[in-house]
PDB file of C-alpha atoms in Angstrom:
ATOM      1  CA  UNK A  30     127.586  94.855 107.123  1.00 44.00           C
ATOM      2  CA  UNK A  31     124.874  97.431 106.600  1.00 51.00           C
ATOM      3  CA  UNK A  32     123.505  97.348 103.078  1.00 50.00           C
ATOM      4  CA  UNK A  33     123.346 100.911 101.789  1.00 49.00           C
ATOM      5  CA  UNK A  34     122.095 102.751  98.750  1.00 51.00           C
ATOM      6  CA  UNK A  35     123.554 106.211  98.259  1.00 47.00           C
ATOM      7  CA  UNK A  36     122.016 108.645  95.783  1.00 52.00           C
ATOM      8  CA  UNK A  37     122.737 112.300  95.141  1.00 51.00           C
ATOM      9  CA  UNK A  38     119.531 114.003  96.154  1.00 59.00           C
ATOM     10  CA  UNK A  39     119.761 117.794  96.559  1.00 58.00           C
ATOM     11  CA  UNK A  40     115.993 118.173  97.117  1.00 58.00           C
ATOM     12  CA  UNK A  41     116.080 115.897 100.145  1.00 66.00           C
ATOM     13  CA  UNK A  42     119.577 116.638 101.489  1.00 71.00           C
ATOM     14  CA  UNK A  43     118.555 119.467 103.849  1.00 73.00           C
ATOM     15  CA  UNK A  44     115.559 117.464 105.080  1.00 73.00           C
ATOM     16  CA  UNK A  45     117.742 114.434 105.703  1.00 73.00           C
ATOM     17  CA  UNK A  46     120.203 116.421 107.815  1.00 76.00           C
ATOM     18  CA  UNK A  47     117.381 117.981 109.840  1.00 74.00           C
ATOM     19  CA  UNK A  48     115.726 114.592 110.457  1.00 74.00           C
ATOM     20  CA  UNK A  49     118.995 112.987 111.556  1.00 74.00           C
ATOM     21  CA  UNK A  50     119.652 115.901 113.931  1.00 77.00           C
ATOM     22  CA  UNK A  51     116.141 115.643 115.388  1.00 69.00           C
ATOM     23  CA  UNK A  52     116.566 111.927 116.101  1.00 71.00           C
ATOM     24  CA  UNK A  53     119.971 112.547 117.658  1.00 73.00           C
ATOM     25  CA  UNK A  54     118.502 115.204 119.973  1.00 73.00           C
ATOM     26  CA  UNK A  55     115.657 112.879 120.968  1.00 69.00           C
ATOM     27  CA  UNK A  56     118.192 110.179 121.793  1.00 71.00           C
ATOM     28  CA  UNK A  57     120.298 112.565 123.890  1.00 71.00           C
ATOM     29  CA  UNK A  58     117.208 113.706 125.818  1.00 70.00           C
ATOM     30  CA  UNK A  59     116.180 110.120 126.502  1.00 66.00           C
ATOM     31  CA  UNK A  60     112.790 110.537 124.829  1.00 64.00           C
ATOM     32  CA  UNK A  61     112.902 107.005 123.423  1.00 67.00           C
ATOM     33  CA  UNK A  62     111.985 105.741 126.903  1.00 74.00           C
ATOM     34  CA  UNK A  63     108.523 107.256 126.405  1.00 77.00           C
ATOM     35  CA  UNK A  64     107.841 104.549 123.828  1.00 81.00           C
ATOM     36  CA  UNK A  65     109.049 101.472 125.712  1.00 86.00           C
ATOM     37  CA  UNK A  66     106.867  98.508 124.748  1.00 87.00           C
ATOM     38  CA  UNK A  67     105.836  97.744 128.343  1.00 92.00           C
ATOM     39  CA  UNK A  68     104.209 101.128 129.068  1.00 95.00           C
ATOM     40  CA  UNK A  69     100.391 100.889 129.231  1.00 96.00           C
ATOM     41  CA  UNK A  70      99.869 103.851 126.893  1.00 96.00           C
ATOM     42  CA  UNK A  71     102.231 102.323 124.316  1.00 96.00           C
ATOM     43  CA  UNK A  72     100.345  99.021 124.491  1.00 96.00           C
ATOM     44  CA  UNK A  73      97.044 100.848 123.920  1.00 97.00           C
ATOM     45  CA  UNK A  74      98.538 102.701 120.943  1.00 96.00           C
ATOM     46  CA  UNK A  75      99.882  99.457 119.446  1.00 96.00           C
ATOM     47  CA  UNK A  76      96.503  97.779 119.805  1.00 96.00           C
ATOM     48  CA  UNK A  77      94.835 100.742 118.098  1.00 97.00           C
ATOM     49  CA  UNK A  78      97.243 100.602 115.150  1.00 97.00           C
ATOM     50  CA  UNK A  79      96.813  96.854 114.757  1.00 97.00           C
ATOM     51  CA  UNK A  80      93.035  97.206 114.745  1.00 97.00           C
ATOM     52  CA  UNK A  81      93.064 100.052 112.189  1.00 97.00           C
ATOM     53  CA  UNK A  82      95.519  98.260 109.907  1.00 98.00           C
ATOM     54  CA  UNK A  83      93.477  95.050 110.044  1.00 97.00           C
ATOM     55  CA  UNK A  84      90.288  96.962 109.225  1.00 97.00           C
ATOM     56  CA  UNK A  85      91.791  98.742 106.213  1.00 97.00           C
ATOM     57  CA  UNK A  86      93.659  95.703 104.863  1.00 97.00           C
ATOM     58  CA  UNK A  87      90.477  93.648 105.117  1.00 95.00           C
ATOM     59  CA  UNK A  88      88.626  96.354 103.201  1.00 92.00           C
ATOM     60  CA  UNK A  89      91.233  96.202 100.445  1.00 92.00           C
ATOM     61  CA  UNK A  90      91.176  92.363 100.367  1.00 94.00           C
ATOM     62  CA  UNK A  91      94.842  92.319 101.428  1.00 95.00           C
ATOM     63  CA  UNK A  92      94.525  90.605 104.811  1.00 95.00           C
ATOM     64  CA  UNK A  93      96.252  87.430 103.564  1.00 97.00           C
ATOM     65  CA  UNK A  94      99.878  88.557 103.737  1.00 98.00           C
ATOM     66  CA  UNK A  95     101.503  85.185 103.021  1.00 97.00           C
ATOM     67  CA  UNK A  96     102.480  85.822  99.400  1.00 97.00           C
ATOM     68  CA  UNK A  97     102.674  89.621  99.469  1.00 98.00           C
ATOM     69  CA  UNK A  98     105.924  91.445  98.822  1.00 98.00           C
ATOM     70  CA  UNK A  99     106.049  94.270 101.372  1.00 98.00           C
ATOM     71  CA  UNK A 100     108.207  97.368 101.906  1.00 98.00           C
ATOM     72  CA  UNK A 101     108.338  99.503 105.059  1.00 98.00           C
ATOM     73  CA  UNK A 102     109.638 103.000 104.276  1.00 97.00           C
ATOM     74  CA  UNK A 103     111.433 104.280 107.373  1.00 95.00           C
ATOM     75  CA  UNK A 104     111.415 100.831 108.944  1.00 96.00           C
ATOM     76  CA  UNK A 105     113.369 101.810 112.061  1.00 93.00           C
ATOM     77  CA  UNK A 106     114.463  98.722 113.977  1.00 95.00           C
ATOM     78  CA  UNK A 107     111.852  96.581 112.231  1.00 97.00           C
ATOM     79  CA  UNK A 108     108.916  96.542 114.666  1.00 95.00           C
ATOM     80  CA  UNK A 109     106.234  96.986 112.003  1.00 97.00           C
ATOM     81  CA  UNK A 110     107.817  94.395 109.735  1.00 98.00           C
ATOM     82  CA  UNK A 111     107.866  91.952 112.653  1.00 98.00           C
ATOM     83  CA  UNK A 112     104.189  92.688 113.272  1.00 97.00           C
ATOM     84  CA  UNK A 113     103.403  91.890 109.644  1.00 98.00           C
ATOM     85  CA  UNK A 114     105.396  88.683 109.948  1.00 98.00           C
ATOM     86  CA  UNK A 115     103.264  87.683 112.948  1.00 97.00           C
ATOM     87  CA  UNK A 116     100.235  88.211 110.723  1.00 97.00           C
ATOM     88  CA  UNK A 117     101.566  85.778 108.127  1.00 98.00           C
ATOM     89  CA  UNK A 118     103.986  87.718 105.919  1.00 98.00           C
ATOM     90  CA  UNK A 119     107.005  85.651 104.916  1.00 98.00           C
ATOM     91  CA  UNK A 120     110.350  87.081 106.102  1.00 98.00           C
ATOM     92  CA  UNK A 121     111.936  86.724 102.658  1.00 98.00           C
ATOM     93  CA  UNK A 122     109.149  88.936 101.248  1.00 98.00           C
ATOM     94  CA  UNK A 123     109.794  91.734 103.760  1.00 98.00           C
ATOM     95  CA  UNK A 124     111.921  94.752 102.850  1.00 98.00           C
ATOM     96  CA  UNK A 125     112.811  97.855 104.832  1.00 98.00           C
ATOM     97  CA  UNK A 126     114.716 101.081 104.232  1.00 97.00           C
ATOM     98  CA  UNK A 127     115.753 103.748 106.714  1.00 95.00           C
ATOM     99  CA  UNK A 128     118.000 106.805 107.097  1.00 91.00           C
ATOM    100  CA  UNK A 129     119.435 105.785 110.488  1.00 90.00           C
ATOM    101  CA  UNK A 130     122.309 103.313 110.433  1.00 92.00           C
ATOM    102  CA  UNK A 131     121.900 102.116 114.029  1.00 92.00           C
ATOM    103  CA  UNK A 132     118.260 101.255 113.394  1.00 93.00           C
ATOM    104  CA  UNK A 133     119.092  99.431 110.178  1.00 96.00           C
ATOM    105  CA  UNK A 134     121.640  97.335 112.074  1.00 97.00           C
ATOM    106  CA  UNK A 135     119.002  96.462 114.688  1.00 96.00           C
ATOM    107  CA  UNK A 136     116.438  95.547 112.041  1.00 97.00           C
ATOM    108  CA  UNK A 137     118.940  93.331 110.262  1.00 97.00           C
ATOM    109  CA  UNK A 138     119.570  91.462 113.531  1.00 97.00           C
ATOM    110  CA  UNK A 139     115.861  91.015 114.225  1.00 97.00           C
ATOM    111  CA  UNK A 140     115.001  90.082 110.621  1.00 98.00           C
ATOM    112  CA  UNK A 141     118.014  88.205 109.214  1.00 97.00           C
ATOM    113  CA  UNK A 142     115.993  86.630 106.390  1.00 98.00           C
ATOM    114  CA  UNK A 143     114.583  89.983 105.246  1.00 98.00           C
ATOM    115  CA  UNK A 144     116.184  92.727 103.156  1.00 97.00           C
ATOM    116  CA  UNK A 145     116.970  95.877 105.169  1.00 97.00           C
ATOM    117  CA  UNK A 146     118.974  98.726 103.635  1.00 96.00           C
ATOM    118  CA  UNK A 147     120.317 102.138 104.593  1.00 94.00           C
ATOM    119  CA  UNK A 148     119.174 104.812 102.141  1.00 90.00           C
ATOM    120  CA  UNK A 149     119.588 108.555 101.740  1.00 82.00           C
ATOM    121  CA  UNK A 150     116.290 109.341 100.072  1.00 79.00           C
ATOM    122  CA  UNK A 151     115.167 108.549  96.552  1.00 78.00           C
ATOM    123  CA  UNK A 152     114.905 107.131  94.033  1.00 87.00           C
ATOM    124  CA  UNK A 153     114.210 104.020  96.053  1.00 92.00           C
ATOM    125  CA  UNK A 154     116.457 101.077  95.079  1.00 92.00           C
ATOM    126  CA  UNK A 155     113.566  99.075  93.634  1.00 96.00           C
ATOM    127  CA  UNK A 156     111.973  98.491  90.261  1.00 96.00           C
ATOM    128  CA  UNK A 157     108.601 100.057  89.487  1.00 96.00           C
ATOM    129  CA  UNK A 158     105.576  98.046  90.678  1.00 96.00           C
ATOM    130  CA  UNK A 159     107.794  95.840  92.848  1.00 97.00           C
ATOM    131  CA  UNK A 160     105.563  95.624  95.939  1.00 98.00           C
ATOM    132  CA  UNK A 161     102.055  94.539  96.844  1.00 97.00           C
ATOM    133  CA  UNK A 162     102.052  96.616 100.031  1.00 98.00           C
ATOM    134  CA  UNK A 163     104.084  99.750 100.824  1.00 98.00           C
ATOM    135  CA  UNK A 164     103.984 101.007 104.433  1.00 98.00           C
ATOM    136  CA  UNK A 165     105.151 104.195 106.130  1.00 97.00           C
ATOM    137  CA  UNK A 166     104.700 105.183 109.767  1.00 96.00           C
ATOM    138  CA  UNK A 167     105.056 108.892 110.689  1.00 93.00           C
ATOM    139  CA  UNK A 168     107.331 109.502 107.714  1.00 93.00           C
ATOM    140  CA  UNK A 169     105.455 112.162 105.752  1.00 94.00           C
ATOM    141  CA  UNK A 170     105.000 114.343 108.848  1.00 93.00           C
ATOM    142  CA  UNK A 171     108.774 114.308 109.362  1.00 91.00           C
ATOM    143  CA  UNK A 172     109.383 116.087 106.039  1.00 91.00           C
ATOM    144  CA  UNK A 173     108.803 119.849 106.100  1.00 90.00           C
ATOM    145  CA  UNK A 174     109.557 120.608 102.442  1.00 90.00           C
ATOM    146  CA  UNK A 175     106.450 120.205 100.257  1.00 92.00           C
ATOM    147  CA  UNK A 176     108.425 119.186  97.162  1.00 91.00           C
ATOM    148  CA  UNK A 177     110.227 116.513  99.151  1.00 91.00           C
ATOM    149  CA  UNK A 178     106.917 115.180 100.528  1.00 93.00           C
ATOM    150  CA  UNK A 179     105.513 114.968  97.006  1.00 95.00           C
ATOM    151  CA  UNK A 180     108.588 113.122  95.753  1.00 94.00           C
ATOM    152  CA  UNK A 181     108.304 110.610  98.591  1.00 94.00           C
ATOM    153  CA  UNK A 182     104.636 110.023  97.735  1.00 96.00           C
ATOM    154  CA  UNK A 183     105.463 109.643  94.043  1.00 96.00           C
ATOM    155  CA  UNK A 184     108.134 107.054  94.811  1.00 96.00           C
ATOM    156  CA  UNK A 185     105.729 105.062  96.984  1.00 97.00           C
ATOM    157  CA  UNK A 186     103.193 105.019  94.131  1.00 96.00           C
ATOM    158  CA  UNK A 187     105.874 104.093  91.581  1.00 96.00           C
ATOM    159  CA  UNK A 188     106.940 100.938  93.416  1.00 97.00           C
ATOM    160  CA  UNK A 189     103.388  99.822  94.313  1.00 97.00           C
ATOM    161  CA  UNK A 190     101.682  97.299  92.057  1.00 96.00           C
ATOM    162  CA  UNK A 191      98.335  98.317  90.499  1.00 92.00           C
ATOM    163  CA  UNK A 192      96.453  95.726  92.564  1.00 92.00           C
ATOM    164  CA  UNK A 193      98.409  96.628  95.707  1.00 96.00           C
ATOM    165  CA  UNK A 194      98.073  99.347  98.325  1.00 97.00           C
ATOM    166  CA  UNK A 195      99.967 101.938 100.353  1.00 98.00           C
ATOM    167  CA  UNK A 196      99.370 101.942 104.120  1.00 98.00           C
ATOM    168  CA  UNK A 197     100.331 105.134 105.965  1.00 98.00           C
ATOM    169  CA  UNK A 198     100.035 106.042 109.648  1.00 98.00           C
ATOM    170  CA  UNK A 199     100.716 109.673 110.496  1.00 97.00           C
ATOM    171  CA  UNK A 200      99.862 112.759 112.552  1.00 96.00           C
ATOM    172  CA  UNK A 201      96.710 114.664 111.690  1.00 95.00           C
ATOM    173  CA  UNK A 202      97.614 117.441 114.148  1.00 93.00           C
ATOM    174  CA  UNK A 203     100.895 119.222 114.708  1.00 86.00           C
ATOM    175  CA  UNK A 204     102.698 118.038 117.813  1.00 80.00           C
ATOM    176  CA  UNK A 205     102.402 120.783 120.484  1.00 79.00           C
ATOM    177  CA  UNK A 206     105.764 122.287 121.364  1.00 75.00           C
ATOM    178  CA  UNK A 207     107.653 120.373 118.676  1.00 76.00           C
ATOM    179  CA  UNK A 208     109.058 121.510 115.333  1.00 80.00           C
ATOM    180  CA  UNK A 209     110.215 118.027 114.349  1.00 82.00           C
ATOM    181  CA  UNK A 210     106.945 117.072 112.673  1.00 88.00           C
ATOM    182  CA  UNK A 211     104.056 118.744 110.885  1.00 91.00           C
ATOM    183  CA  UNK A 212     100.355 117.954 110.622  1.00 93.00           C
ATOM    184  CA  UNK A 213      99.357 115.800 107.664  1.00 94.00           C
ATOM    185  CA  UNK A 214      95.744 116.566 106.817  1.00 94.00           C
ATOM    186  CA  UNK A 215      93.431 114.535 104.610  1.00 95.00           C
ATOM    187  CA  UNK A 216      93.550 117.358 102.061  1.00 95.00           C
ATOM    188  CA  UNK A 217      97.352 117.106 101.998  1.00 96.00           C
ATOM    189  CA  UNK A 218      97.165 113.345 101.499  1.00 97.00           C
ATOM    190  CA  UNK A 219      94.664 113.764  98.656  1.00 96.00           C
ATOM    191  CA  UNK A 220      97.075 116.186  97.016  1.00 96.00           C
ATOM    192  CA  UNK A 221     100.081 113.904  97.496  1.00 97.00           C
ATOM    193  CA  UNK A 222      98.252 110.845  96.179  1.00 97.00           C
ATOM    194  CA  UNK A 223      95.985 112.535  93.638  1.00 95.00           C
ATOM    195  CA  UNK A 224      95.950 109.441  91.409  1.00 91.00           C
ATOM    196  CA  UNK A 225      94.809 107.153  94.201  1.00 92.00           C
ATOM    197  CA  UNK A 226      91.700 106.218  96.142  1.00 94.00           C
ATOM    198  CA  UNK A 227      91.929 106.918  99.910  1.00 95.00           C
ATOM    199  CA  UNK A 228      90.323 105.028 102.788  1.00 96.00           C
ATOM    200  CA  UNK A 229      90.910 106.431 106.286  1.00 97.00           C
ATOM    201  CA  UNK A 230      90.643 105.560 109.951  1.00 97.00           C
ATOM    202  CA  UNK A 231      91.421 108.065 112.698  1.00 97.00           C
ATOM    203  CA  UNK A 232      93.067 106.580 115.775  1.00 97.00           C
ATOM    204  CA  UNK A 233      95.503 107.009 118.684  1.00 97.00           C
ATOM    205  CA  UNK A 234      94.263 108.692 121.836  1.00 97.00           C
ATOM    206  CA  UNK A 235      96.227 111.920 122.396  1.00 96.00           C
ATOM    207  CA  UNK A 236      99.451 110.740 124.079  1.00 94.00           C
ATOM    208  CA  UNK A 237      99.358 113.205 127.037  1.00 94.00           C
ATOM    209  CA  UNK A 238      95.871 111.902 127.891  1.00 97.00           C
ATOM    210  CA  UNK A 239      96.710 108.271 127.262  1.00 97.00           C
ATOM    211  CA  UNK A 240      99.818 108.451 129.468  1.00 96.00           C
ATOM    212  CA  UNK A 241      97.635 109.575 132.373  1.00 97.00           C
ATOM    213  CA  UNK A 242      94.655 107.286 131.790  1.00 98.00           C
ATOM    214  CA  UNK A 243      96.141 103.999 130.543  1.00 97.00           C
ATOM    215  CA  UNK A 244      98.195 103.142 133.680  1.00 97.00           C
ATOM    216  CA  UNK A 245      94.982 103.405 135.663  1.00 96.00           C
ATOM    217  CA  UNK A 246      92.660 101.756 133.125  1.00 97.00           C
ATOM    218  CA  UNK A 247      93.556 100.604 129.612  1.00 96.00           C
ATOM    219  CA  UNK A 248      89.862  99.898 129.053  1.00 96.00           C
ATOM    220  CA  UNK A 249      88.981 103.521 129.737  1.00 97.00           C
ATOM    221  CA  UNK A 250      91.756 104.693 127.403  1.00 97.00           C
ATOM    222  CA  UNK A 251      90.371 102.525 124.597  1.00 96.00           C
ATOM    223  CA  UNK A 252      86.829 103.726 125.290  1.00 97.00           C
ATOM    224  CA  UNK A 253      87.916 107.375 125.155  1.00 98.00           C
ATOM    225  CA  UNK A 254      89.643 106.843 121.831  1.00 97.00           C
ATOM    226  CA  UNK A 255      86.637 104.985 120.445  1.00 96.00           C
ATOM    227  CA  UNK A 256      83.998 107.450 121.627  1.00 97.00           C
ATOM    228  CA  UNK A 257      85.727 110.820 121.194  1.00 97.00           C
ATOM    229  CA  UNK A 258      87.169 111.265 117.706  1.00 96.00           C
ATOM    230  CA  UNK A 259      88.548 114.802 118.416  1.00 96.00           C
ATOM    231  CA  UNK A 260      90.983 113.170 120.870  1.00 97.00           C
ATOM    232  CA  UNK A 261      92.520 110.998 118.126  1.00 97.00           C
ATOM    233  CA  UNK A 262      95.831 112.475 116.985  1.00 97.00           C
ATOM    234  CA  UNK A 263      96.652 110.214 114.037  1.00 97.00           C
ATOM    235  CA  UNK A 264      95.078 108.831 110.883  1.00 98.00           C
ATOM    236  CA  UNK A 265      95.771 105.603 109.039  1.00 98.00           C
ATOM    237  CA  UNK A 266      95.383 105.854 105.283  1.00 98.00           C
ATOM    238  CA  UNK A 267      95.069 103.060 102.776  1.00 98.00           C
ATOM    239  CA  UNK A 268      95.753 104.291  99.259  1.00 97.00           C
ATOM    240  CA  UNK A 269      95.000 102.173  96.217  1.00 94.00           C
ATOM    241  CA  UNK A 270      96.700 103.563  93.106  1.00 84.00           C
ATOM    242  CA  UNK A 271      94.264 104.104  90.243  1.00 76.00           C
ATOM    243  CA  UNK A 272      96.757 105.235  87.611  1.00 52.00           C
ATOM    244  CA  UNK A 273     100.340 104.144  87.106  1.00 44.00           C
ATOM    245  CA  UNK A 274     102.803 106.979  87.626  1.00 43.00           C
TER     246      UNK A 274
END
């Protein structure tokens, strides 16, 4: 059975419906095949994210994941949680929430010892200061309404322990030809997490370029991303709360 938490949330209701429709359209158009794990450009992107996360977690003295209680907001089918488990996080300390029931079911199969729940927004079904590490991957850019983005950020801060951190990976540029996501600038992140200290790392070679270059040479793709920062489409943020909210 899918664990679910249902809350009346008028602020987020329209956003939720739009996000669910966008994912359904992507599924119908077969766009998920663009992100198959075996594609060279996807492997390059995964390596880049792992490197950036390791760098920022090391900086925050959070690289030892063994005893950390961790939440992934918008966990999908659990790929990021499984990555954290490979790095030493204990499955019973891993938690995930998502809007999409089919993805929650997948995550529950992949991570039977972890807690994965279907949610409809906020408040999150957790006590304040419940987690050492709160993660979100391309979640903020999926929310168009500014009040809803702020509420999501506030909830992430609320459930993060004072000595913990929030790790976010998201678009820094709007996706050309798509209305599904928006750009999330550093200024926007500073506004959303005004009571926190931000560390950043830009990453991810622009996908149209990476899809052309990586099948020919993954080394060249990595070099382009490393040498040419304007070609990086995403930023990873590590936020350390400085004031309890």
